[in-house]
Coordinates of C-alpha atoms and ligand atoms in Angstrom, one line a residue:
M346 CA -26.9 -4.5 -0.3
S347 CA -27.4 -1.4 -1.2
S348 CA -28.8 0.0 -4.4
K349 CA -27.2 3.3 -3.9
K350 CA -23.6 4.4 -3.7
Y351 CA -21.6 7.8 -2.6
I352 CA -18.1 8.3 -3.1
T353 CA -16.4 11.1 -2.0
T354 CA -13.1 13.2 -2.3
P355 CA -11.3 15.6 -0.3
I356 CA -12.2 19.3 -0.9
Y357 CA -9.0 20.3 -2.3
Y358 CA -7.0 23.8 -1.3
P359 CA -7.6 26.3 -4.4
N360 CA -3.8 27.8 -3.0
A361 CA -2.1 26.8 -5.9
S362 CA -2.7 23.9 -9.3
L363 CA -3.6 20.5 -8.4
H364 CA -0.6 18.4 -8.6
M365 CA -0.7 14.6 -9.8
G366 CA -1.3 13.4 -6.2
H367 CA -5.0 15.5 -6.3
A368 CA -5.4 13.3 -9.5
Y369 CA -4.6 10.3 -8.0
T370 CA -7.1 10.3 -5.8
N371 CA -9.9 11.1 -8.1
I372 CA -8.4 9.2 -10.5
V373 CA -9.5 6.1 -7.5
A374 CA -12.7 7.3 -6.9
D375 CA -14.0 7.7 -10.3
T376 CA -12.5 4.1 -11.1
I377 CA -14.9 3.0 -8.2
K378 CA -17.9 5.5 -9.1
R379 CA -18.1 3.8 -12.7
F380 CA -17.1 0.5 -11.6
N381 CA -20.6 1.2 -9.7
L382 CA -22.4 2.6 -12.3
L383 CA -21.5 -0.6 -14.4
D384 CA -22.6 -3.0 -11.8
G385 CA -26.0 -1.1 -11.8
K386 CA -25.7 0.6 -9.0
D387 CA -26.9 4.5 -8.6
A388 CA -22.8 5.8 -7.7
V389 CA -22.6 8.9 -7.9
M390 CA -19.2 10.9 -6.5
S391 CA -18.3 14.1 -5.2
T392 CA -15.0 16.7 -5.4
G393 CA -14.8 20.4 -5.1
S394 CA -12.5 23.0 -3.8
D395 CA -12.1 24.0 0.6
E396 CA -12.2 28.2 0.1
H397 CA -12.3 29.5 3.1
G398 CA -9.6 30.6 5.7
Q399 CA -6.1 31.8 6.8
K400 CA -4.3 30.5 4.3
I401 CA -6.1 31.4 1.4
Q402 CA -6.5 34.3 2.6
S403 CA -3.1 35.4 3.2
K404 CA -2.3 34.1 -0.5
S405 CA -4.7 35.8 -2.4
K406 CA -3.2 39.2 -0.6
E407 CA 0.3 38.3 -1.8
E408 CA -1.1 38.0 -5.4
G409 CA -3.0 41.2 -5.1
E410 CA -6.5 40.1 -5.7
S411 CA -9.5 39.4 -3.6
P412 CA -10.2 36.2 -1.9
K413 CA -13.1 35.2 -4.0
A414 CA -11.5 37.0 -7.7
Y415 CA -8.3 34.6 -6.6
V416 CA -10.2 31.1 -6.2
D417 CA -12.4 31.7 -8.6
K418 CA -9.6 32.4 -11.0
I419 CA -7.5 28.4 -9.9
V420 CA -11.5 26.5 -9.1
K421 CA -11.4 27.0 -12.8
N422 CA -8.2 25.2 -13.3
F423 CA -9.8 22.4 -11.0
V424 CA -12.5 21.7 -13.3
C425 CA -10.6 21.7 -16.8
L426 CA -7.7 19.0 -14.8
W427 CA -10.7 16.8 -14.2
E428 CA -12.5 17.0 -17.7
K429 CA -8.5 15.9 -18.8
L430 CA -8.5 13.1 -17.4
D431 CA -12.7 12.0 -17.4
I432 CA -13.5 12.3 -14.0
S433 CA -16.9 12.1 -14.0
Y434 CA -18.2 13.9 -10.4
D435 CA -21.7 14.6 -9.6
F436 CA -21.2 17.7 -7.4
F437 CA -18.7 20.1 -7.5
N438 CA -19.2 21.8 -3.9
R439 CA -17.3 24.9 -3.7
T440 CA -17.3 26.5 0.3
T441 CA -18.4 29.7 -1.0
S442 CA -22.0 28.5 -2.7
S443 CA -24.5 30.7 -0.5
N444 CA -25.9 26.7 -0.5
H445 CA -23.3 25.3 2.2
E446 CA -22.2 28.6 3.3
E447 CA -25.9 28.8 4.3
F448 CA -26.1 25.4 5.3
V449 CA -22.5 25.3 7.8
G450 CA -24.4 28.1 9.2
N451 CA -27.6 26.3 10.3
I452 CA -25.7 23.5 11.8
F453 CA -23.5 25.7 13.9
T454 CA -26.9 27.0 15.2
K455 CA -28.3 23.8 15.6
L456 CA -25.5 22.1 17.7
Q457 CA -25.0 25.1 19.5
N458 CA -28.4 24.8 20.3
K459 CA -27.8 20.9 21.0
G460 CA -25.5 22.4 24.5
Y461 CA -22.2 21.4 21.9
I462 CA -20.3 24.1 21.2
Y463 CA -19.6 26.8 23.9
S464 CA -17.2 29.8 23.5
G465 CA -13.9 30.4 25.7
T466 CA -10.0 31.1 24.7
Y467 CA -7.9 29.2 22.7
I468 CA -4.5 28.9 23.9
G469 CA -2.0 27.1 21.1
Y470 CA -0.8 26.2 18.1
Y471 CA -1.5 26.4 15.1
C472 CA -0.5 25.2 10.9
V473 CA -1.4 27.5 8.9
S474 CA -0.3 25.4 5.7
C475 CA -2.4 22.3 6.6
E476 CA -5.1 24.5 9.1
T477 CA -4.6 22.7 12.0
H478 CA -4.3 22.6 15.7
Y479 CA -1.3 21.9 17.9
S480 CA -1.7 21.5 21.7
E481 CA 1.7 22.9 23.9
E482 CA 2.7 19.0 24.1
K483 CA 2.4 18.4 20.4
Y484 CA 4.2 21.4 20.0
L485 CA 7.1 21.0 21.9
E486 CA 6.9 16.8 21.1
N487 CA 7.6 18.1 17.1
D488 CA 10.2 20.3 17.3
K489 CA 7.8 23.3 17.3
K490 CA 6.9 22.0 13.6
C491 CA 4.1 20.8 11.9
S492 CA 3.7 16.9 11.7
N493 CA 2.5 16.8 8.4
C494 CA 4.0 19.4 6.7
G495 CA 7.4 20.5 8.2
K496 CA 6.4 24.2 8.6
D497 CA 6.6 26.2 11.8
L498 CA 3.7 26.5 13.5
K499 CA 2.5 29.8 15.2
R500 CA 1.4 30.7 18.7
I501 CA -2.5 31.7 19.0
E502 CA -4.3 33.1 21.8
E503 CA -7.7 34.1 21.1
E504 CA -11.7 34.6 21.8
S505 CA -12.9 30.8 20.3
Y506 CA -16.2 28.4 20.4
F507 CA -15.2 24.7 21.0
L508 CA -17.1 21.6 20.3
K509 CA -17.2 19.2 23.0
V510 CA -15.7 16.6 21.0
S511 CA -13.9 15.5 24.1
E512 CA -17.4 13.9 24.9
F513 CA -17.4 11.5 22.5
N514 CA -13.8 10.1 22.8
D515 CA -14.6 6.7 23.8
W516 CA -17.7 6.5 21.5
V517 CA -15.7 7.2 18.3
K518 CA -13.2 5.3 19.6
E519 CA -15.5 2.5 19.8
Y520 CA -17.0 2.8 16.7
L521 CA -13.1 2.3 14.9
E522 CA -12.6 -0.5 16.6
K523 CA -15.7 -2.3 15.9
S524 CA -17.8 -0.3 13.5
I525 CA -16.0 1.6 10.8
D526 CA -14.4 -0.3 7.5
I527 CA -10.9 1.9 7.5
T528 CA -8.7 0.9 4.1
P529 CA -6.1 0.3 5.2
E530 CA -6.8 -1.3 8.6
N531 CA -3.7 0.3 10.1
R532 CA -4.5 3.5 9.8
K533 CA -7.0 2.5 12.6
K534 CA -4.6 1.5 15.2
E535 CA -2.2 4.8 14.4
L536 CA -5.7 7.1 14.7
I537 CA -6.0 5.2 18.9
N538 CA -2.8 5.3 19.8
N539 CA -1.6 8.3 18.7
F540 CA -4.2 9.9 19.2
L541 CA -7.2 8.5 20.9
N542 CA -5.6 6.9 24.0
E543 CA -4.2 10.0 24.9
G544 CA -7.4 11.8 25.0
L545 CA -10.0 14.2 22.9
R546 CA -9.5 17.7 23.2
D547 CA -12.7 20.3 22.8
L548 CA -12.0 21.7 19.3
S549 CA -11.5 24.9 18.1
I550 CA -14.0 25.5 15.5
S551 CA -13.8 29.6 15.5
R552 CA -11.2 32.3 14.5
T553 CA -11.5 36.1 15.9
S554 CA -8.0 36.6 13.6
V555 CA -9.4 35.3 10.1
E556 CA -11.8 37.1 7.9
W557 CA -11.5 34.9 4.9
G558 CA -14.2 32.6 6.3
I559 CA -18.6 31.9 7.0
P560 CA -19.5 33.9 9.7
V561 CA -20.3 32.3 13.0
P562 CA -24.1 33.1 12.9
N563 CA -24.9 36.1 15.5
S564 CA -21.6 36.8 16.3
K565 CA -19.9 39.7 14.6
E566 CA -15.8 39.3 14.6
S567 CA -15.7 35.5 14.2
T568 CA -15.5 33.2 11.6
I569 CA -15.9 29.4 11.7
Y570 CA -12.7 27.0 11.6
V571 CA -12.3 26.2 8.3
W572 CA -12.0 22.6 8.6
F573 CA -15.3 22.5 10.2
D574 CA -16.5 24.4 7.4
A575 CA -15.1 22.0 4.5
L576 CA -16.0 18.8 6.2
L577 CA -19.5 19.3 6.0
N578 CA -19.2 19.5 2.0
Y579 CA -20.2 16.2 2.2
L580 CA -23.9 16.5 2.9
S581 CA -24.2 20.4 1.8
G582 CA -23.3 19.4 -2.0
I583 CA -25.7 16.6 -1.8
Q584 CA -28.8 18.4 -0.3
Y585 CA -28.8 16.8 3.6
D586 CA -31.6 17.4 5.2
I587 CA -30.8 18.9 8.3
E588 CA -34.3 18.0 10.6
K589 CA -35.1 14.9 8.4
K590 CA -31.6 13.9 9.0
T591 CA -31.0 12.3 5.5
A592 CA -30.7 13.5 2.1
K593 CA -31.2 10.9 -1.7
Y594 CA -27.6 9.1 -0.7
W595 CA -27.4 10.2 3.0
D596 CA -29.6 7.0 3.7
S597 CA -29.6 3.8 4.6
D598 CA -29.6 2.2 1.2
T599 CA -26.9 4.1 0.3
N600 CA -22.9 2.2 0.4
I601 CA -21.6 5.7 1.6
V602 CA -17.3 5.9 1.0
H603 CA -14.5 8.5 1.9
I604 CA -12.0 8.5 -0.6
L605 CA -8.0 10.6 1.5
G606 CA -4.9 11.1 2.1
K607 CA -3.8 9.6 4.8
E608 CA -2.8 12.8 6.2
I609 CA -6.1 14.0 6.9
T610 CA -7.6 10.6 8.4
R611 CA -7.6 12.1 11.8
F612 CA -10.5 15.0 10.1
H613 CA -12.4 12.4 8.7
C614 CA -12.5 9.3 10.8
V615 CA -12.7 11.4 14.0
Y616 CA -13.8 14.7 13.9
F617 CA -16.2 14.3 11.4
P618 CA -17.8 11.1 12.8
I619 CA -18.6 12.9 15.8
I620 CA -20.2 15.9 14.2
L621 CA -22.3 13.5 12.9
K622 CA -23.2 11.9 15.7
M623 CA -24.1 15.1 17.8
L624 CA -26.2 15.8 14.5
G625 CA -28.1 12.4 14.8
A626 CA -26.9 11.4 11.3
R627 CA -26.1 8.4 10.0
L628 CA -22.2 7.0 9.8
P629 CA -20.3 6.8 6.3
D630 CA -19.5 2.6 5.9
K631 CA -15.7 3.3 4.7
F632 CA -12.9 5.4 4.4
I633 CA -10.2 5.3 1.9
A634 CA -7.0 6.6 3.0
H635 CA -4.5 6.0 0.6
G636 CA -1.2 6.4 0.8
W637 CA 0.9 9.4 -0.9
L638 CA 3.0 9.9 -3.8
I639 CA 6.2 10.6 -3.5
T640 CA 9.9 11.5 -5.3
E641 CA 13.1 10.9 -4.2
K642 CA 12.3 14.4 -2.1
G643 CA 9.2 13.0 -0.1
K644 CA 6.1 13.3 -0.4
M645 CA 4.8 14.9 -3.8
S646 CA 3.8 18.8 -2.7
K647 CA 3.9 22.0 -3.6
S648 CA 6.4 22.8 -0.7
L649 CA 8.9 20.8 -1.6
G650 CA 9.1 21.6 -4.8
N651 CA 8.7 18.3 -6.9
I652 CA 5.4 17.9 -8.2
I653 CA 4.5 16.5 -11.8
D654 CA 1.9 18.6 -13.4
P655 CA -0.5 16.1 -14.7
I656 CA -1.7 18.6 -17.7
S657 CA 1.2 17.7 -19.1
V658 CA 1.5 14.3 -19.3
I659 CA -2.0 14.2 -20.4
Q660 CA -1.2 16.5 -23.1
E661 CA 1.8 14.0 -24.2
Y662 CA 0.3 10.6 -22.7
G663 CA -3.4 11.1 -22.6
S664 CA -5.4 10.3 -19.3
D665 CA -5.7 6.4 -20.2
P666 CA -2.2 5.5 -19.4
L667 CA -2.8 7.4 -16.2
R668 CA -5.8 6.8 -14.7
F669 CA -4.3 2.9 -15.4
Y670 CA -1.3 3.4 -14.0
F671 CA -2.8 4.6 -10.7
S672 CA -5.7 1.3 -11.0
N673 CA -2.5 -1.0 -11.1
N674 CA 0.8 0.4 -9.7
I675 CA -0.4 2.0 -6.5
R676 CA -1.7 0.4 -3.0
F677 CA -3.4 2.2 -1.0
N678 CA -1.7 1.3 2.3
E679 CA 1.9 1.9 0.8
D680 CA 3.3 5.8 -0.2
S681 CA 4.2 4.6 -4.0
K682 CA 7.1 6.3 -6.2
F683 CA 5.4 7.9 -9.2
S684 CA 7.7 9.2 -12.1
I685 CA 7.1 9.9 -16.2
D686 CA 10.0 6.7 -16.6
L687 CA 7.6 4.4 -14.4
L688 CA 4.2 5.3 -16.2
K689 CA 5.7 4.7 -19.3
E690 CA 7.0 1.3 -18.8
S691 CA 3.8 0.6 -17.4
Y692 CA 1.8 1.9 -20.7
N693 CA 4.2 0.4 -22.7
T694 CA 4.0 -3.4 -21.1
N695 CA 0.2 -3.2 -20.1
L696 CA -1.8 -0.7 -22.4
V697 CA 0.4 -1.3 -25.6
N698 CA 2.0 -5.0 -25.6
L699 CA -0.5 -6.9 -23.5
Y700 CA -3.7 -5.1 -24.5
G701 CA -3.5 -3.3 -27.6
N702 CA -1.4 -6.1 -29.2
T703 CA -4.0 -9.0 -28.0
V704 CA -7.2 -7.0 -29.4
S705 CA -4.7 -6.4 -32.5
R706 CA -3.7 -10.0 -33.1
T707 CA -7.3 -11.2 -33.0
F708 CA -9.1 -8.9 -34.6
K709 CA -6.6 -9.1 -37.5
M710 CA -7.1 -13.4 -37.5
I711 CA -11.0 -13.1 -37.8
Q712 CA -10.9 -10.0 -40.3
N713 CA -8.5 -12.6 -42.3
L714 CA -10.0 -16.0 -42.2
Y715 CA -13.7 -15.2 -41.2
D716 CA -14.1 -11.4 -43.2
G717 CA -13.8 -9.9 -39.5
K718 CA -17.6 -11.9 -38.3
V719 CA -17.0 -13.4 -34.8
P720 CA -17.1 -16.6 -35.8
K721 CA -19.2 -19.8 -34.1
Y722 CA -18.5 -21.2 -30.6
Y723 CA -18.8 -24.9 -30.8
E724 CA -19.5 -26.3 -26.7
S725 CA -19.0 -29.6 -28.0
L726 CA -14.6 -28.8 -28.1
V727 CA -14.1 -29.2 -24.5
I728 CA -10.5 -29.1 -25.2
H729 CA -10.3 -25.3 -24.6
S730 CA -12.8 -25.2 -21.9
E731 CA -9.8 -25.1 -19.6
F732 CA -9.2 -20.8 -21.2
K733 CA -12.9 -20.6 -21.3
K734 CA -13.1 -21.5 -17.3
D735 CA -10.1 -19.4 -16.5
I736 CA -11.9 -16.3 -18.3
D737 CA -15.1 -15.9 -16.5
E738 CA -13.2 -17.1 -12.9
L739 CA -10.7 -13.9 -13.5
F740 CA -14.2 -11.9 -14.5
S741 CA -15.9 -12.9 -11.2
S742 CA -13.2 -11.8 -9.1
Y743 CA -12.8 -8.9 -10.7
L744 CA -16.4 -8.0 -9.7
E745 CA -16.1 -9.7 -5.8
N746 CA -12.4 -7.3 -5.4
F747 CA -14.3 -4.0 -7.2
R748 CA -17.5 -4.9 -5.4
N749 CA -14.7 -4.0 -2.6
D750 CA -13.6 -1.3 -3.8
D751 CA -10.4 -2.8 -4.6
S752 CA -9.5 -1.5 -7.9
I753 CA -6.1 -2.7 -7.6
E754 CA -6.9 -5.9 -6.8
A755 CA -9.7 -5.8 -9.8
T756 CA -7.3 -4.8 -12.3
K757 CA -4.6 -7.4 -12.0
K758 CA -7.4 -9.5 -13.1
I759 CA -7.5 -7.9 -16.4
I760 CA -4.1 -8.1 -16.8
E761 CA -3.6 -11.8 -16.3
L762 CA -6.7 -12.1 -18.3
L763 CA -5.1 -10.7 -21.1
R764 CA -1.9 -12.6 -20.5
K765 CA -3.4 -15.6 -20.6
T766 CA -5.3 -14.6 -23.7
S767 CA -1.9 -13.8 -24.9
K768 CA -0.6 -17.2 -24.3
Y769 CA -3.5 -19.2 -25.1
I770 CA -3.1 -17.5 -28.9
D771 CA 0.7 -18.1 -28.6
E772 CA -0.6 -22.2 -27.3
S773 CA -3.1 -23.0 -30.4
K774 CA -1.5 -20.8 -32.4
P775 CA -4.9 -20.0 -34.9
W776 CA -2.9 -18.0 -37.6
T777 CA -1.8 -22.0 -38.6
F778 CA -5.3 -22.8 -39.6
K779 CA -5.7 -22.3 -43.2
E780 CA -9.1 -23.5 -43.7
K781 CA -12.5 -22.7 -41.2
S782 CA -13.2 -25.5 -39.0
N783 CA -14.9 -26.0 -35.8
E784 CA -12.0 -26.0 -33.9
I785 CA -10.1 -22.3 -35.2
S786 CA -13.9 -21.0 -35.5
T787 CA -14.1 -21.9 -31.2
I788 CA -10.6 -20.7 -31.0
L789 CA -10.7 -17.1 -32.5
N790 CA -14.6 -17.1 -30.3
L791 CA -13.0 -17.7 -26.9
C792 CA -9.9 -15.2 -28.0
F793 CA -12.8 -12.5 -29.3
Q794 CA -14.8 -13.3 -26.0
A795 CA -11.8 -12.4 -23.8
T796 CA -10.8 -9.0 -25.3
Y797 CA -14.7 -7.9 -25.2
L798 CA -14.5 -9.1 -21.5
A799 CA -11.1 -7.2 -20.7
S800 CA -12.4 -4.3 -22.7
T801 CA -15.3 -4.2 -20.5
M802 CA -13.6 -4.8 -17.1
L803 CA -11.3 -1.9 -18.2
M804 CA -14.5 0.7 -18.9
P805 CA -13.9 2.1 -15.8
I806 CA -10.2 2.6 -15.8
T807 CA -9.2 3.3 -19.9
T808 CA -11.8 5.6 -20.7
R809 CA -10.4 6.1 -23.8
G810 CA -9.4 3.0 -24.3
S811 CA -12.4 0.4 -24.0
Q812 CA -15.0 3.4 -25.9
K813 CA -12.3 2.2 -29.0
Y814 CA -13.1 -1.5 -28.5
F815 CA -16.5 -1.2 -29.1
N816 CA -16.5 1.8 -31.8
A817 CA -14.6 -0.9 -33.8
L818 CA -17.5 -3.5 -33.6
D819 CA -21.1 -3.5 -34.8
V820 CA -23.2 -3.9 -31.2
K821 CA -23.4 -1.4 -28.4
T822 CA -21.0 -0.2 -26.1
P823 CA -22.3 -2.0 -23.0
S824 CA -23.4 0.2 -19.9
L825 CA -24.2 -2.4 -17.5
F826 CA -22.4 -5.8 -16.9
S827 CA -25.7 -7.6 -17.8
D828 CA -25.2 -6.4 -20.9
I829 CA -22.4 -8.2 -21.8
P830 CA -23.7 -10.5 -24.4
L831 CA -24.1 -14.7 -23.7
S832 CA -23.0 -15.5 -27.3
F833 CA -20.4 -13.1 -29.3
D834 CA -20.8 -15.3 -32.5
N835 CA -21.4 -13.3 -35.3
I836 CA -20.7 -10.0 -34.4
Q837 CA -19.2 -8.3 -37.1
I838 CA -15.7 -5.8 -36.2
I839 CA -16.3 -3.0 -38.7
D840 CA -13.1 -1.8 -38.5
K841 CA -9.2 -1.6 -37.9
I842 CA -7.6 -1.2 -34.6
N843 CA -4.8 0.5 -32.9
L844 CA -5.4 0.7 -29.2
Y845 CA -2.4 3.0 -28.5
D846 CA 0.8 4.2 -30.2
R847 CA 4.3 2.4 -28.2
K848 CA 5.5 5.9 -26.4
K849 CA 10.6 5.6 -26.8
Ligands
MSP1387 N1 -8.8 20.9 2.1 C1 -8.4 20.0 2.6 C2 -9.3 18.8 2.4 C3 -10.8 19.1 3.1 S1 -11.9 17.3 3.0 C4 -12.8 18.1 3.6 C5 -6.9 19.3 2.5 N2 -6.7 19.6 1.1 S2 -5.3 19.5 -0.1 O1 -5.5 20.4 -1.2 O2 -3.7 19.6 0.8 O3 -5.6 17.9 -0.6 C6 -4.9 17.3 0.3 C7 -5.5 15.9 -0.6 O4 -4.9 15.5 -2.3 C8 -5.4 14.4 0.1 O5 -5.9 13.6 1.3 C9 -4.6 13.5 -0.7 O6 -6.4 13.2 -1.2 C10 -4.1 14.7 -2.1 N3 -2.7 14.7 -2.2 C11 -2.5 15.3 -1.9 N4 -0.8 15.5 -2.3 C12 -0.9 14.2 -2.2 C13 0.5 13.1 -2.8 N5 1.5 13.6 -2.6 N6 0.3 12.5 -2.4 C14 -0.8 11.1 -2.6 N7 -2.5 12.0 -2.8 C15 -2.4 13.6 -2.4 O7 -6.3 18.5 2.8

């Protein structure tokens, strides 16, 4: 098993503020990263902004600003949102950084020298909003509209450099079929059937009519296609060495996972691996291509006017409810509704009633009978061993799920553990014990163990609430799962606790 983990998110277009859909992707990535840190891995995460291209060029013009001044302003808001959501990224990749621009130029030259790039004339159609090319056939098939965003396609005819991806059609098909993990599985078939079976066409990777881009080396009039530029952020950000073909987080001891929305699977799972193959670089281990957040109007997006602004939701609810909602309610393989009512219901049911109440009931009972000092666990009292076994098993399954990057299944285990704890409290009725005894001591110790374990398991998800839990104890917050104590006897509860307030 690798000792390092590199998790990436797409780099977002700074043509508008980010919405809940972007927040969802980054929360998933951050949650997986935090789990891996607790699990003892050297885990890092990258995110960033995709700042070149026709779309940004036009948008900044509309706003009467230079493209750079415009993106600088918007990118500040990205950083601010990630801070509010506790997104602990290690690399924030801006494609206008000099490091990245130089890197992309060098890769272009490298591939040109290897004979993978040639010049010609591009004739075809283009979606400016998605920065995506369409062939004549696809243009007609899709009723002259972009199949992703539905906007009108524009005809382009201009001199261009092409990347010889067609030579890699069979290779990439085999790569998808045999050696790569794409979650959910059905995206593989979609790519192969809708795209590779027809045969790949060489990709136009430069534009003469777009000024706002990285210049093609040794060319006065061309800039590099924004997707070729953007995909390389995954390498430039971690200082990938083109000659040595490696980086600290791009080597055989790193598990590399890319997280993205399903609409950009083709760029990530077809073009990016081909570019890596051309460079002789190691290939990623996994792509998680998740579904969309939708409302009644369809995919949440600025153009449909149905976006929900995460900042106002965080102001009202805090970040934990959102982070929890995305871990507990949304499966990667489906499009899912998102609304404030659903968020509120998930928050009240799970964080307030289940987690919050179980913790405060447990703390109160220990405070009443044992002055807040966790009483001893008597192993000999086998009557309670079933519950002990349950919580241990749920913890093991949680680890297994999360080690497969399945944060959704892992979260279900936490909920199950809390439900079992709440039921255990109801059935063993600790409040009926008026005197100290080995039995009540064991019951309360077990309840405490369960809340401690649940809080540790929640650490990658509800960053604030779990910290609040540990702050109420006289022991250090665990920074690794291996810090979980073997015995909970005598831990002192030093404070009253109210983890979450109910929302009306
Ligand atoms: N700049 C490209 C990505 C380049 S990565 C090398 C891009 N940017 S984007 O701003 O359009 O962001 C798209 C991504 O944002 C999606 O792939 C997804 O991660 C996230 N989402 C945007 N809207 C979303 C939903 N409605 N639902 C879920 N995720 C969404 O594409």
